[in-house]
XYZ file of C-alpha atoms in Angstrom:
740
model
C 0.236 -0.124 22.037
C 2.319 -3.283 22.097
C -0.090 -4.904 19.671
C 0.320 -1.936 17.366
C 4.095 -2.224 17.390
C 4.042 -5.904 16.537
C 1.064 -5.833 14.185
C -0.199 -3.366 11.633
C 2.613 -0.867 12.240
C 5.019 -3.250 10.504
C 4.864 -3.851 6.789
C 7.335 -6.681 6.253
C 7.485 -8.070 2.703
C 7.655 -11.761 2.015
C 10.796 -12.683 0.089
C 11.114 -15.164 -2.764
C 14.397 -16.994 -3.350
C 15.559 -18.922 -6.395
C 16.928 -22.432 -6.353
C 20.467 -23.150 -5.130
C 23.113 -23.397 -7.841
C 24.787 -26.787 -8.068
C 28.274 -27.023 -9.573
C 29.302 -30.518 -10.716
C 32.266 -32.095 -12.440
C 31.871 -31.623 -16.179
C 29.925 -28.371 -15.911
C 31.119 -25.421 -17.974
C 31.495 -22.466 -15.630
C 30.884 -20.062 -18.498
C 27.481 -21.614 -19.197
C 26.675 -21.591 -15.487
C 27.565 -17.874 -15.387
C 29.468 -18.822 -12.252
C 31.242 -15.528 -11.621
C 28.037 -13.636 -12.367
C 26.214 -15.733 -9.787
C 28.932 -15.009 -7.228
C 28.591 -11.305 -7.902
C 24.813 -11.448 -7.567
C 25.217 -13.231 -4.226
C 27.782 -10.615 -3.046
C 30.666 -13.073 -2.727
C 33.836 -11.117 -2.038
C 36.983 -11.810 -4.104
C 40.091 -12.259 -1.956
C 43.747 -13.034 -2.514
C 44.909 -16.548 -1.727
C 42.859 -19.157 0.083
C 39.420 -17.953 1.270
C 38.954 -18.337 5.022
C 35.482 -16.900 5.586
C 32.054 -17.777 4.199
C 31.093 -15.696 1.178
C 34.626 -15.278 -0.222
C 36.443 -16.696 -3.234
C 39.655 -16.456 -5.258
C 40.468 -17.274 -8.860
C 43.544 -18.598 -10.653
C 43.936 -19.799 -14.270
C 43.414 -23.466 -13.415
C 41.351 -23.328 -10.232
C 38.794 -21.449 -8.179
C 38.816 -21.573 -4.408
C 35.597 -20.724 -2.642
C 34.091 -20.730 0.844
C 30.352 -21.293 0.375
C 27.697 -20.150 2.830
C 25.265 -22.225 4.858
C 21.611 -22.220 3.827
C 18.379 -24.090 4.398
C 15.422 -24.504 2.060
C 13.829 -27.572 3.626
C 13.992 -29.267 7.014
C 17.656 -30.217 6.708
C 20.217 -27.388 6.581
C 22.925 -27.377 3.928
C 26.311 -26.614 5.352
C 28.711 -24.559 3.281
C 32.460 -24.673 3.545
C 35.749 -24.321 1.670
C 36.345 -26.128 -1.613
C 38.702 -26.026 -4.579
C 37.398 -26.323 -8.146
C 39.838 -27.573 -10.771
C 39.286 -26.084 -14.235
C 40.440 -27.041 -17.732
C 39.193 -25.167 -20.811
C 36.435 -23.613 -18.738
C 35.052 -26.945 -17.503
C 35.097 -28.330 -13.983
C 37.470 -31.304 -13.868
C 37.575 -31.772 -10.103
C 36.027 -30.548 -6.861
C 37.831 -31.247 -3.588
C 37.672 -30.023 -0.020
C 40.663 -28.268 1.507
C 41.496 -31.623 3.081
C 41.762 -33.137 -0.405
C 38.537 -35.157 -0.189
C 36.765 -35.422 -3.595
C 33.299 -33.866 -3.661
C 30.432 -34.706 -6.011
C 29.341 -31.083 -6.164
C 29.110 -27.790 -4.311
C 26.112 -25.499 -3.914
C 25.676 -21.741 -3.834
C 22.900 -20.496 -1.579
C 19.580 -19.306 -3.047
C 19.450 -15.779 -4.443
C 16.613 -13.362 -3.759
C 14.442 -13.058 -6.866
C 11.473 -10.992 -5.743
C 9.301 -9.607 -2.973
C 5.649 -9.390 -2.111
C 5.232 -5.764 -1.054
C 2.316 -4.054 0.657
C 0.418 -0.912 -0.354
C 2.969 1.331 1.351
C 5.724 -0.341 -0.722
C 7.948 -0.707 2.340
C 10.861 -3.027 1.678
C 12.492 -4.219 4.882
C 14.123 -7.264 6.385
C 13.825 -7.533 10.151
C 16.945 -8.759 11.956
C 17.836 -9.068 15.649
C 20.244 -6.642 17.255
C 22.870 -9.401 17.352
C 22.862 -9.418 13.514
C 23.792 -5.719 13.342
C 27.484 -4.912 13.617
C 28.338 -2.964 16.814
C 30.012 -0.235 14.761
C 26.700 0.477 13.057
C 24.833 0.546 16.369
C 27.390 2.987 17.757
C 27.355 5.134 14.611
C 23.566 5.475 14.792
C 23.722 6.398 18.483
C 26.440 8.970 17.782
C 24.433 10.490 14.950
C 20.966 10.397 16.483
C 21.007 9.945 20.277
C 24.351 9.811 22.098
C 22.675 9.654 25.550
C 20.260 6.867 24.534
C 21.334 4.485 27.295
C 21.151 7.150 30.037
C 17.805 8.904 29.450
C 14.276 7.577 29.952
C 12.853 8.375 26.561
C 13.293 12.161 26.644
C 16.683 13.867 26.603
C 16.282 17.104 28.578
C 19.604 18.475 27.330
C 18.676 17.803 23.716
C 15.235 19.332 24.163
C 16.700 22.507 25.714
C 19.192 22.849 22.866
C 16.418 22.421 20.290
C 14.166 24.988 22.020
C 16.929 27.608 21.979
C 17.607 27.103 18.283
C 13.942 27.048 17.327
C 13.298 30.312 19.205
C 16.329 31.902 17.589
C 15.189 30.953 14.067
C 11.444 31.214 14.819
C 10.724 27.828 13.205
C 11.122 24.103 13.848
C 14.777 24.016 12.839
C 15.775 21.214 15.204
C 13.672 18.495 16.750
C 15.708 17.252 19.679
C 13.929 13.888 19.501
C 15.537 10.821 21.029
C 15.596 7.465 19.280
C 12.643 6.424 21.431
C 10.685 9.533 20.388
C 11.513 8.922 16.727
C 10.292 5.349 17.107
C 7.040 6.540 18.697
C 6.528 9.057 15.898
C 7.207 6.503 13.150
C 4.856 3.938 14.666
C 1.947 6.040 15.820
C 2.044 9.680 14.697
C 1.964 11.803 11.552
C 5.129 13.660 10.476
C 3.431 17.066 10.854
C 5.419 19.308 13.261
C 3.116 20.763 15.907
C 3.364 21.388 19.657
C 0.546 18.897 20.237
C 2.284 16.190 18.283
C 5.562 16.763 20.169
C 3.764 16.412 23.489
C 2.069 13.197 22.344
C 5.423 11.951 21.053
C 7.008 12.495 24.474
C 4.125 10.720 26.198
C 4.435 7.690 23.902
C 8.223 7.637 24.307
C 7.889 7.377 28.079
C 5.379 4.556 27.634
C 7.751 2.699 25.316
C 10.607 3.039 27.810
C 8.420 1.599 30.562
C 7.374 -1.376 28.451
C 10.544 -2.328 26.536
C 14.233 -2.675 27.287
C 16.734 -0.291 25.720
C 18.041 -3.029 23.439
C 14.519 -3.888 22.297
C 13.826 -0.230 21.500
C 17.081 0.133 19.572
C 16.364 -3.072 17.649
C 12.896 -1.843 16.686
C 14.293 1.536 15.636
C 17.035 0.035 13.471
C 14.494 -2.160 11.722
C 11.942 0.627 11.278
C 13.912 3.692 10.144
C 13.693 4.982 6.547
C 16.830 5.043 4.338
C 15.668 6.197 0.915
C 13.954 4.979 -2.244
C 14.635 2.190 -4.717
C 12.296 3.154 -7.505
C 8.744 2.982 -6.177
C 9.620 1.115 -3.011
C 10.992 2.531 0.186
C 14.092 1.144 1.875
C 13.452 0.562 5.587
C 15.682 -0.918 8.277
C 19.452 -1.282 8.422
C 19.536 -4.787 6.926
C 17.708 -3.672 3.806
C 19.727 -0.445 3.631
C 23.031 -2.331 3.895
C 21.979 -4.457 0.929
C 20.724 -1.453 -1.033
C 23.815 0.739 -0.625
C 26.602 -1.824 -0.196
C 25.273 -5.259 -1.290
C 26.108 -6.508 2.193
C 24.397 -7.683 5.331
C 24.241 -5.320 8.290
C 26.531 -7.680 10.189
C 29.290 -7.300 7.571
C 29.611 -3.513 7.280
C 32.972 -1.952 8.042
C 33.366 1.239 10.085
C 33.178 3.742 7.230
C 30.156 1.976 5.711
C 28.430 1.952 9.096
C 29.048 5.686 9.534
C 27.802 6.357 5.996
C 24.601 4.469 6.693
C 24.076 6.282 9.986
C 24.583 9.618 8.269
C 21.776 8.892 5.784
C 19.106 8.739 8.513
C 18.878 12.522 9.010
C 18.038 13.156 5.345
C 18.169 10.257 2.845
C 17.828 12.602 -0.118
C 20.443 15.120 1.024
C 23.030 12.584 2.168
C 22.487 9.714 -0.264
C 25.923 8.333 -1.245
C 24.452 7.504 -4.665
C 23.155 10.982 -5.456
C 25.436 13.364 -3.544
C 28.663 11.547 -2.597
C 30.427 14.758 -1.513
C 27.689 15.647 0.975
C 27.548 12.007 2.087
C 31.294 12.003 2.825
C 31.070 15.276 4.777
C 28.186 13.982 6.875
C 29.893 10.571 7.333
C 33.060 12.222 8.613
C 30.999 14.300 11.040
C 29.529 11.077 12.416
C 33.000 9.536 12.667
C 34.279 12.629 14.496
C 31.429 12.386 16.989
C 32.154 8.686 17.505
C 35.772 9.642 18.286
C 34.690 12.338 20.778
C 32.375 9.861 22.496
C 35.207 7.310 22.813
C 33.543 4.809 20.497
C 36.575 4.693 18.192
C 40.207 5.716 18.560
C 42.253 8.247 16.605
C 43.806 5.670 14.196
C 40.370 4.270 13.326
C 39.005 7.750 12.784
C 41.864 8.772 10.498
C 41.656 5.625 8.380
C 37.873 5.691 8.006
C 37.558 9.439 7.421
C 40.174 9.368 4.664
C 38.525 6.442 2.859
C 36.416 7.331 -0.201
C 32.681 6.721 -0.092
C 32.401 3.365 -1.819
C 28.970 2.022 -2.658
C 27.985 -1.155 -4.436
C 24.417 -1.003 -5.643
C 22.669 -4.335 -5.675
C 20.682 -5.705 -8.553
C 17.128 -4.679 -7.830
C 14.758 -7.660 -7.551
C 11.735 -5.371 -7.652
C 10.275 -6.470 -11.001
C 12.046 -9.777 -11.510
C 9.793 -12.822 -11.846
C 6.632 -10.842 -11.032
C 4.403 -13.337 -12.852
C 6.094 -16.201 -11.039
C 5.596 -14.464 -7.681
C 1.863 -14.292 -8.378
C 1.911 -17.969 -9.329
C 3.618 -18.873 -6.040
C 0.971 -16.983 -4.062
C -1.680 -18.942 -5.936
C -0.192 -22.403 -5.364
C 0.387 -21.723 -1.639
C -2.999 -20.152 -0.953
C -4.492 -23.354 0.482
C -1.580 -23.847 2.884
C -0.953 -20.223 3.853
C -4.310 -18.608 3.209
C -4.944 -15.574 1.073
C -3.957 -13.062 3.725
C -1.628 -10.115 3.563
C 1.688 -11.807 2.822
C 3.451 -8.425 2.827
C 2.959 -8.319 6.600
C 4.109 -11.857 7.267
C 7.774 -11.752 6.307
C 7.533 -15.278 4.879
C 10.424 -16.820 2.946
C 9.521 -18.722 -0.225
C 12.242 -21.064 -1.481
C 11.372 -21.622 -5.124
C 12.774 -23.599 -8.038
C 13.366 -20.540 -10.219
C 16.880 -20.093 -11.604
C 17.754 -16.362 -11.419
C 20.111 -16.478 -14.404
C 17.578 -18.341 -16.542
C 14.809 -15.982 -15.428
C 16.853 -12.937 -16.397
C 17.587 -14.548 -19.769
C 13.888 -15.356 -20.241
C 12.759 -11.822 -19.489
C 15.350 -10.375 -21.844
C 14.465 -12.881 -24.575
C 10.772 -12.006 -24.365
C 11.386 -8.238 -24.279
C 13.864 -8.187 -27.167
C 12.102 -10.922 -29.090
C 8.756 -9.113 -29.014
C 10.474 -5.914 -30.123
C 11.991 -7.825 -33.042
C 8.947 -9.765 -34.250
C 6.485 -7.017 -33.403
C 7.717 -5.011 -36.359
C 6.704 -7.757 -38.776
C 3.462 -8.828 -37.059
C 0.105 -7.793 -38.462
C -1.307 -4.934 -36.356
C -4.447 -5.731 -34.388
C -5.060 -2.661 -32.252
C -3.577 -4.372 -29.188
C -0.084 -5.259 -27.988
C 1.510 -8.476 -29.160
C 1.963 -10.795 -26.189
C 4.232 -13.716 -25.306
C 4.644 -16.347 -22.623
C 7.668 -18.475 -21.741
C 8.091 -21.429 -19.394
C 11.345 -23.288 -18.726
C 11.715 -26.626 -16.935
C 14.693 -28.696 -15.820
C 13.993 -32.139 -17.364
C 16.295 -33.867 -14.876
C 14.442 -32.644 -11.770
C 11.054 -31.297 -12.897
C 11.860 -27.900 -11.394
C 10.298 -24.863 -13.052
C 13.288 -22.623 -13.731
C 11.817 -19.600 -15.546
C 8.426 -18.051 -16.224
C 7.289 -14.982 -18.141
C 3.546 -14.409 -18.383
C 3.375 -11.439 -20.738
C 5.227 -8.521 -22.253
C 5.209 -6.628 -18.955
C 3.683 -7.188 -15.533
C 3.188 -3.445 -15.163
C 0.994 -3.474 -18.275
C -1.014 -6.609 -17.578
C -1.074 -9.046 -14.660
C -2.785 -11.797 -16.676
C -0.365 -14.718 -16.572
C -0.472 -16.266 -20.022
C 2.069 -18.927 -19.058
C -0.429 -20.453 -16.635
C -3.891 -19.223 -17.609
C -3.922 -18.685 -21.385
C -5.512 -21.702 -23.058
C -4.516 -21.765 -26.731
C -4.430 -24.344 -29.498
C -0.892 -25.783 -29.854
C -1.202 -26.473 -33.578
C 1.701 -28.506 -34.912
C 3.448 -28.363 -31.523
C 1.110 -31.263 -30.661
C 2.454 -33.507 -33.447
C 5.303 -34.999 -31.371
C 2.651 -36.798 -29.310
C 1.393 -38.504 -32.467
C 4.958 -39.621 -33.125
C 5.351 -40.595 -29.483
C 2.256 -42.812 -29.689
C 3.707 -44.603 -32.725
C 7.088 -45.098 -31.042
C 5.467 -46.278 -27.800
C 3.384 -48.845 -29.647
C 6.503 -50.105 -31.426
C 8.426 -50.317 -28.132
C 5.589 -52.417 -26.708
C 5.780 -54.755 -29.692
C 2.330 -53.650 -30.909
C 3.456 -51.694 -33.951
C 6.189 -51.590 -36.558
C 6.528 -47.860 -37.231
C 10.080 -46.495 -37.304
C 11.395 -43.013 -38.052
C 12.162 -44.148 -41.605
C 8.793 -45.797 -42.228
C 7.168 -44.420 -45.362
C 3.840 -42.635 -44.946
C 1.763 -40.905 -47.587
C 1.736 -37.126 -47.595
C -0.880 -36.925 -50.326
C -4.216 -35.161 -49.678
C -6.494 -36.971 -47.234
C -10.191 -36.627 -46.455
C -11.661 -37.918 -43.225
C -15.396 -38.336 -42.553
C -16.751 -35.909 -39.953
C -19.942 -35.628 -37.875
C -21.323 -32.927 -40.188
C -19.105 -32.931 -43.257
C -15.815 -34.498 -44.438
C -12.628 -32.872 -43.160
C -9.712 -32.309 -45.533
C -6.607 -30.916 -43.841
C -4.127 -28.985 -45.953
C -0.406 -28.401 -45.588
C 1.286 -25.068 -44.962
C 1.069 -22.908 -48.076
C -0.907 -25.745 -49.723
C 2.315 -27.656 -50.357
C 1.855 -31.139 -51.847
C 3.805 -34.221 -50.759
C 4.056 -37.767 -51.964
C 5.548 -40.708 -50.085
C 7.771 -39.453 -47.247
C 9.379 -40.840 -44.107
C 7.842 -40.382 -40.680
C 10.872 -38.279 -39.812
C 10.254 -35.905 -42.698
C 6.596 -35.610 -41.703
C 7.730 -34.270 -38.325
C 10.645 -32.188 -39.574
C 8.612 -30.390 -42.224
C 5.370 -30.464 -40.218
C 3.363 -32.214 -42.939
C -0.283 -32.167 -41.847
C -1.545 -34.772 -44.278
C 1.107 -37.323 -43.322
C 0.648 -36.667 -39.588
C -3.104 -37.255 -39.794
C -2.482 -40.537 -41.638
C 0.051 -41.581 -38.997
C -2.424 -40.772 -36.220
C -5.161 -42.792 -37.907
C -2.758 -45.697 -38.422
C -1.629 -45.694 -34.783
C -5.144 -45.102 -33.525
C -6.550 -41.841 -32.178
C -7.175 -43.306 -28.684
C -3.480 -44.268 -28.584
C -2.523 -40.671 -29.387
C -4.718 -39.449 -26.503
C -3.104 -42.062 -24.271
C 0.429 -40.932 -25.212
C -0.442 -37.257 -24.676
C -1.902 -38.060 -21.259
C 1.173 -40.106 -20.363
C 3.338 -37.119 -21.282
C 1.302 -34.785 -19.072
C -1.390 -33.146 -21.195
C -4.307 -32.827 -18.784
C -6.596 -30.560 -20.791
C -9.642 -32.033 -22.542
C -8.785 -34.142 -25.589
C -11.114 -36.087 -27.869
C -9.990 -38.856 -30.241
C -10.906 -36.980 -33.416
C -8.596 -36.533 -36.436
C -8.102 -32.778 -35.938
C -6.547 -33.519 -32.535
C -3.424 -34.714 -34.384
C -2.918 -31.130 -35.610
C -3.386 -29.542 -32.182
C -7.026 -28.452 -32.285
C -7.547 -28.721 -28.507
C -6.383 -25.987 -26.147
C -3.473 -26.258 -23.689
C -1.434 -23.852 -21.548
C 2.283 -23.101 -21.980
C 3.049 -24.681 -18.574
C 1.196 -27.822 -19.608
C 2.996 -28.090 -22.935
C 6.407 -27.402 -21.386
C 5.979 -30.230 -18.884
C 4.663 -32.606 -21.563
C 7.821 -32.005 -23.618
C 9.860 -32.416 -20.414
C 8.533 -35.979 -20.232
C 10.107 -36.630 -23.634
C 13.345 -34.856 -22.679
C 13.618 -36.784 -19.409
C 13.425 -40.159 -21.130
C 9.806 -40.875 -20.227
C 9.585 -39.525 -16.664
C 6.531 -37.316 -16.150
C 6.785 -34.559 -13.532
C 3.991 -32.581 -11.969
C 4.656 -28.830 -12.183
C 7.100 -28.085 -9.372
C 7.698 -24.404 -8.536
C 8.323 -24.414 -4.757
C 10.510 -26.306 -2.308
C 9.191 -24.731 0.893
C 7.848 -21.662 2.648
C 9.020 -20.635 6.106
C 8.497 -17.883 8.607
C 11.191 -15.230 8.935
C 12.501 -17.236 11.878
C 12.880 -20.423 9.828
C 9.800 -22.371 10.915
C 8.546 -24.473 7.999
C 5.010 -23.593 6.940
C 4.740 -25.808 3.881
C 7.134 -27.968 1.921
C 6.890 -30.095 -1.192
C 8.721 -32.883 -2.936
C 8.699 -33.275 -6.683
C 6.111 -35.813 -7.839
C 7.195 -37.968 -10.744
C 6.274 -41.189 -12.492
C 7.772 -43.140 -15.387
C 4.967 -43.154 -17.917
C 6.755 -43.792 -21.228
C 9.286 -46.260 -22.534
C 12.668 -44.440 -22.507
C 13.381 -45.755 -26.003
C 10.166 -44.250 -27.372
C 10.934 -40.924 -25.690
C 14.462 -40.937 -27.097
C 13.284 -41.645 -30.649
C 10.747 -38.810 -30.480
C 13.408 -36.394 -29.204
C 15.943 -37.603 -31.774
C 13.456 -37.020 -34.583
C 12.803 -33.486 -33.330
C 16.514 -32.675 -33.646
C 15.851 -32.746 -37.379
C 13.290 -29.949 -37.015
C 16.150 -27.607 -36.104
C 18.681 -29.217 -38.454
C 16.634 -29.417 -41.655
C 12.996 -28.683 -40.942
C 10.676 -25.825 -40.020
C 13.019 -24.634 -37.270
C 16.256 -24.617 -39.257
C 16.392 -20.801 -39.187
C 17.551 -21.191 -35.561
C 21.054 -21.844 -36.895
C 21.205 -18.252 -38.051
C 20.127 -17.178 -34.560
C 23.105 -18.792 -32.846
C 21.758 -22.280 -32.127
C 24.877 -24.077 -33.344
C 24.455 -27.026 -30.990
C 22.101 -30.053 -31.105
C 18.623 -29.379 -29.736
C 15.180 -30.874 -30.239
C 11.969 -28.968 -30.794
C 8.813 -28.353 -32.755
C 7.156 -25.327 -34.274
C 3.427 -24.745 -33.989
C 1.106 -22.419 -35.897
C -2.690 -22.366 -35.700
C -5.219 -21.388 -38.362
C -5.173 -17.710 -39.190
C -1.820 -17.307 -37.418
C -3.628 -16.876 -34.106
C -0.920 -18.716 -32.202
C 2.834 -18.971 -32.761
C 4.571 -21.721 -30.761
C 7.979 -23.221 -30.343
C 8.775 -25.847 -27.725
C 12.288 -27.253 -27.617
C 14.858 -28.791 -25.343
C 18.384 -29.899 -24.620
C 19.321 -32.382 -21.865
C 19.515 -29.359 -19.498
C 16.358 -27.366 -20.163
C 12.939 -27.495 -21.788
C 11.472 -24.188 -22.971
C 7.987 -23.482 -24.319
C 7.250 -20.130 -25.961
C 3.902 -18.781 -27.185
C 3.386 -15.546 -29.140
C 0.096 -14.002 -30.205
C -2.687 -11.542 -29.505
C -4.961 -12.029 -26.499
C -7.981 -11.594 -28.767
C -6.823 -14.338 -31.127
C -6.360 -11.918 -34.005
C -4.145 -12.852 -36.961
C -0.550 -11.943 -36.061
C 0.883 -13.086 -39.373
C 3.530 -15.005 -37.404
C 4.245 -18.681 -37.870
C 5.979 -20.638 -35.148
C 9.305 -20.101 -36.902
C 8.830 -16.381 -37.465
C 7.560 -15.629 -33.962
C 8.056 -17.962 -30.994
C 11.225 -19.600 -32.354
C 13.040 -16.248 -32.276
C 12.349 -15.804 -28.570
C 13.229 -19.448 -27.849
C 16.529 -19.102 -29.699
C 17.435 -15.948 -27.761
C 16.764 -17.757 -24.499
C 18.709 -20.920 -25.387
C 21.629 -18.950 -26.791
C 21.908 -17.074 -23.493
C 22.168 -20.373 -21.591
C 25.116 -21.612 -23.665
C 27.425 -18.617 -24.139
C 30.628 -20.644 -23.875
C 29.909 -24.197 -24.990
C 27.011 -26.268 -26.271
C 25.131 -28.820 -24.154
C 26.029 -32.468 -23.904
C 24.445 -34.618 -26.600
C 21.314 -36.634 -25.947
C 22.538 -40.104 -24.957
C 20.509 -43.081 -26.192
C 19.166 -45.608 -23.666
C 19.774 -49.317 -23.981
C 17.862 -50.905 -26.810
C 18.636 -48.301 -29.470
C 20.655 -48.941 -32.629
C 21.703 -46.691 -35.492
C 21.941 -47.098 -39.242
C 22.947 -44.840 -42.125
C 19.913 -44.471 -44.349
C 18.848 -42.691 -47.491
C 16.627 -39.755 -46.507
C 14.298 -40.270 -49.463
C 13.659 -44.014 -49.460
C 14.206 -44.786 -45.784
C 16.370 -47.782 -46.682
C 20.017 -48.419 -45.862
C 22.156 -45.920 -47.728
C 24.411 -46.904 -50.569
C 27.476 -45.005 -51.683
C 25.368 -43.477 -54.431
C 22.733 -41.971 -52.151
C 22.996 -38.139 -52.414
C 21.492 -37.440 -48.979
C 21.931 -39.705 -45.991
C 21.550 -39.472 -42.236
C 22.310 -41.536 -39.185
C 18.906 -42.768 -38.054
C 17.934 -44.269 -34.692
C 15.869 -47.422 -34.243
C 14.645 -49.818 -31.638
C 17.184 -52.623 -31.594
C 16.401 -55.103 -34.360
C 14.129 -52.776 -36.358
C 16.638 -50.988 -38.605
C 16.082 -51.669 -42.334
C 17.975 -54.601 -43.809
C 17.668 -53.753 -47.497
C 19.731 -51.282 -49.491
C 18.253 -48.161 -51.043
C 16.486 -49.169 -54.282
C 16.619 -45.613 -55.621
C 20.418 -45.413 -55.771
C 21.956 -48.852 -56.510
C 25.734 -49.258 -56.934
C 28.270 -51.967 -57.738
C 27.709 -54.545 -54.967
C 31.451 -55.275 -54.497
C 32.376 -51.614 -54.083
C 29.355 -51.011 -51.879
C 30.254 -53.907 -49.578
C 33.827 -52.621 -49.211
C 32.740 -49.048 -48.436
C 30.072 -50.327 -46.065
C 32.781 -52.122 -44.119
C 34.882 -48.960 -43.910
C 31.859 -47.053 -42.637
C 31.164 -49.785 -40.075
C 34.736 -49.523 -38.782
C 34.186 -45.777 -38.386
C 31.059 -46.429 -36.326
C 33.002 -48.761 -34.017
C 35.777 -46.173 -33.642
C 33.226 -43.466 -32.811
C 31.560 -45.643 -30.150
C 34.907 -46.420 -28.524
C 36.010 -42.822 -28.230
C 32.775 -40.860 -27.789
């Protein structure tokens, strides 16, 4: 019997947590969704200086907070009090209460999901010491006042139940003790028969002989049913406290404890969510019994019984990050085995950012609803995948594998291999910039390349790539080839750099899928996954540091024993100058190129990215980044049918929704150039230094010493006037550098 109690009788879900939130000087609290994160973590607002963990207060120019302790790896992170100075929404200082400056503070990880078993029992086992005494007493008063004096069967309670049942000629009252209820819940069916009651009594006596009273009460409080949260059942007082009050069982006040105890008899009839009047009546009956039993005094009874029934429903993590949860089970299978994780109660401390994940799921849902109306029908649902990565740490911060986990469990973010199309072109540019940084090439972003039709010999027949909508180009800059996604110019650039060098650059960035040095590779003819492409772009965004996919810090038992842990694996594989130039060029995609419609979608801040569309509109891509986040989005049909969606008309719309949600208050910091980069004002058409007569100019980036020296031949001006105005412009550049 003991093995049954500790084994299959328990269905304890494993819990997944997101990454801790770091708050640093310079951060915009609006972009961090700081107050939203506090609410999600059940931090309690207080007046004045917080004195207990999990509390905070807010004033116009400062926030005072007492953060909680947590541990995600071997070393614990100690929380404590801190004061955050604020100006215009940004953090200007962080100090301890003793006035010591702090680099940052951290909020503990938030629960993002659970791995539930077939019975869908959601519970969190806690020791008796983690359950407030008022809740223990309230449960005893409501269910078994003589618990500590009987031996499993309460003769007085049984006699009272027999009298009532005979009077009403039915099982109107059970008379079961807590020990009997525990025996029934562990071993017996709920059917009310004389035989079952006798077996229940027998098992109760056996439990009393084997376990202490405190052990029995602890098991009962962790086992008992408290209602439903959608499809999953709420079991145990810790889970119920979170469900009804967004608190831990240790933090409930008297009236909340009595409310919870009153639910046990009939969760449907006395649910404070559904029937608050009945819940209050039952709660007050429990409080009155606690007063009669001497558990509370008259003043406590009066205060608690006159308080309204206040609930605070938590945000349900039931369906959040479902694809990511599957991915975590996959990557930990070797270390933890493929067993029944819903019976293990493991804790997975992941890299997912709950706010970013919520934004990703909303962006995919609303974005698919928006673009689905314009997509070509194909007799199947339009699908999408999204992956977000922190380019500073390599942490995977969001993942969506399809339009709905309930509809399909196939994780397109990880397992769908699709051609990237023009989203591969930045690696052609990267190869050219890397060669130049190594002193082996002379290509710059303003180098002129031909966009005229090109034919390349093939193994069977010549290959002639065409541009989107058969558009014709003449001589254009490398920048324009990327911004406007000119196929003919990109193929020429790839051939000039060397196809093996393009493969080398793609590998250095993190593309691990098969690639062959053939001309069509430059236009994304080989298949990749969204995760793969997101991390390859993260190498560009990070300044040349390649990260292996990193979704998990550690997994522990419920008691905190570490089962597996990981450190991010990274390597500098690209020259930071080459990575910067590639990212700087991709800013033009959103400013002037194929992604410029993002401005109308709320992307008012600088960002880099690239659209991608494959033949027959089978795949719609957009991969883009800021210094804070890289996001790859794919849209299409699983069958590869024509969706009619280009990268700009499909994936870009979801990407823009996601990025806009991450910057609700202020744009990101600008991409800062590394050492060895210089700038020059050039004519966009010729690629030479701009004159005062040039109609369109831009500030272009170069490897130091490679900026053009000659003036634009297309728009000459009076040399005296031009020299004077050039000097004025140079003074402006110096002023901007001094005060940026």
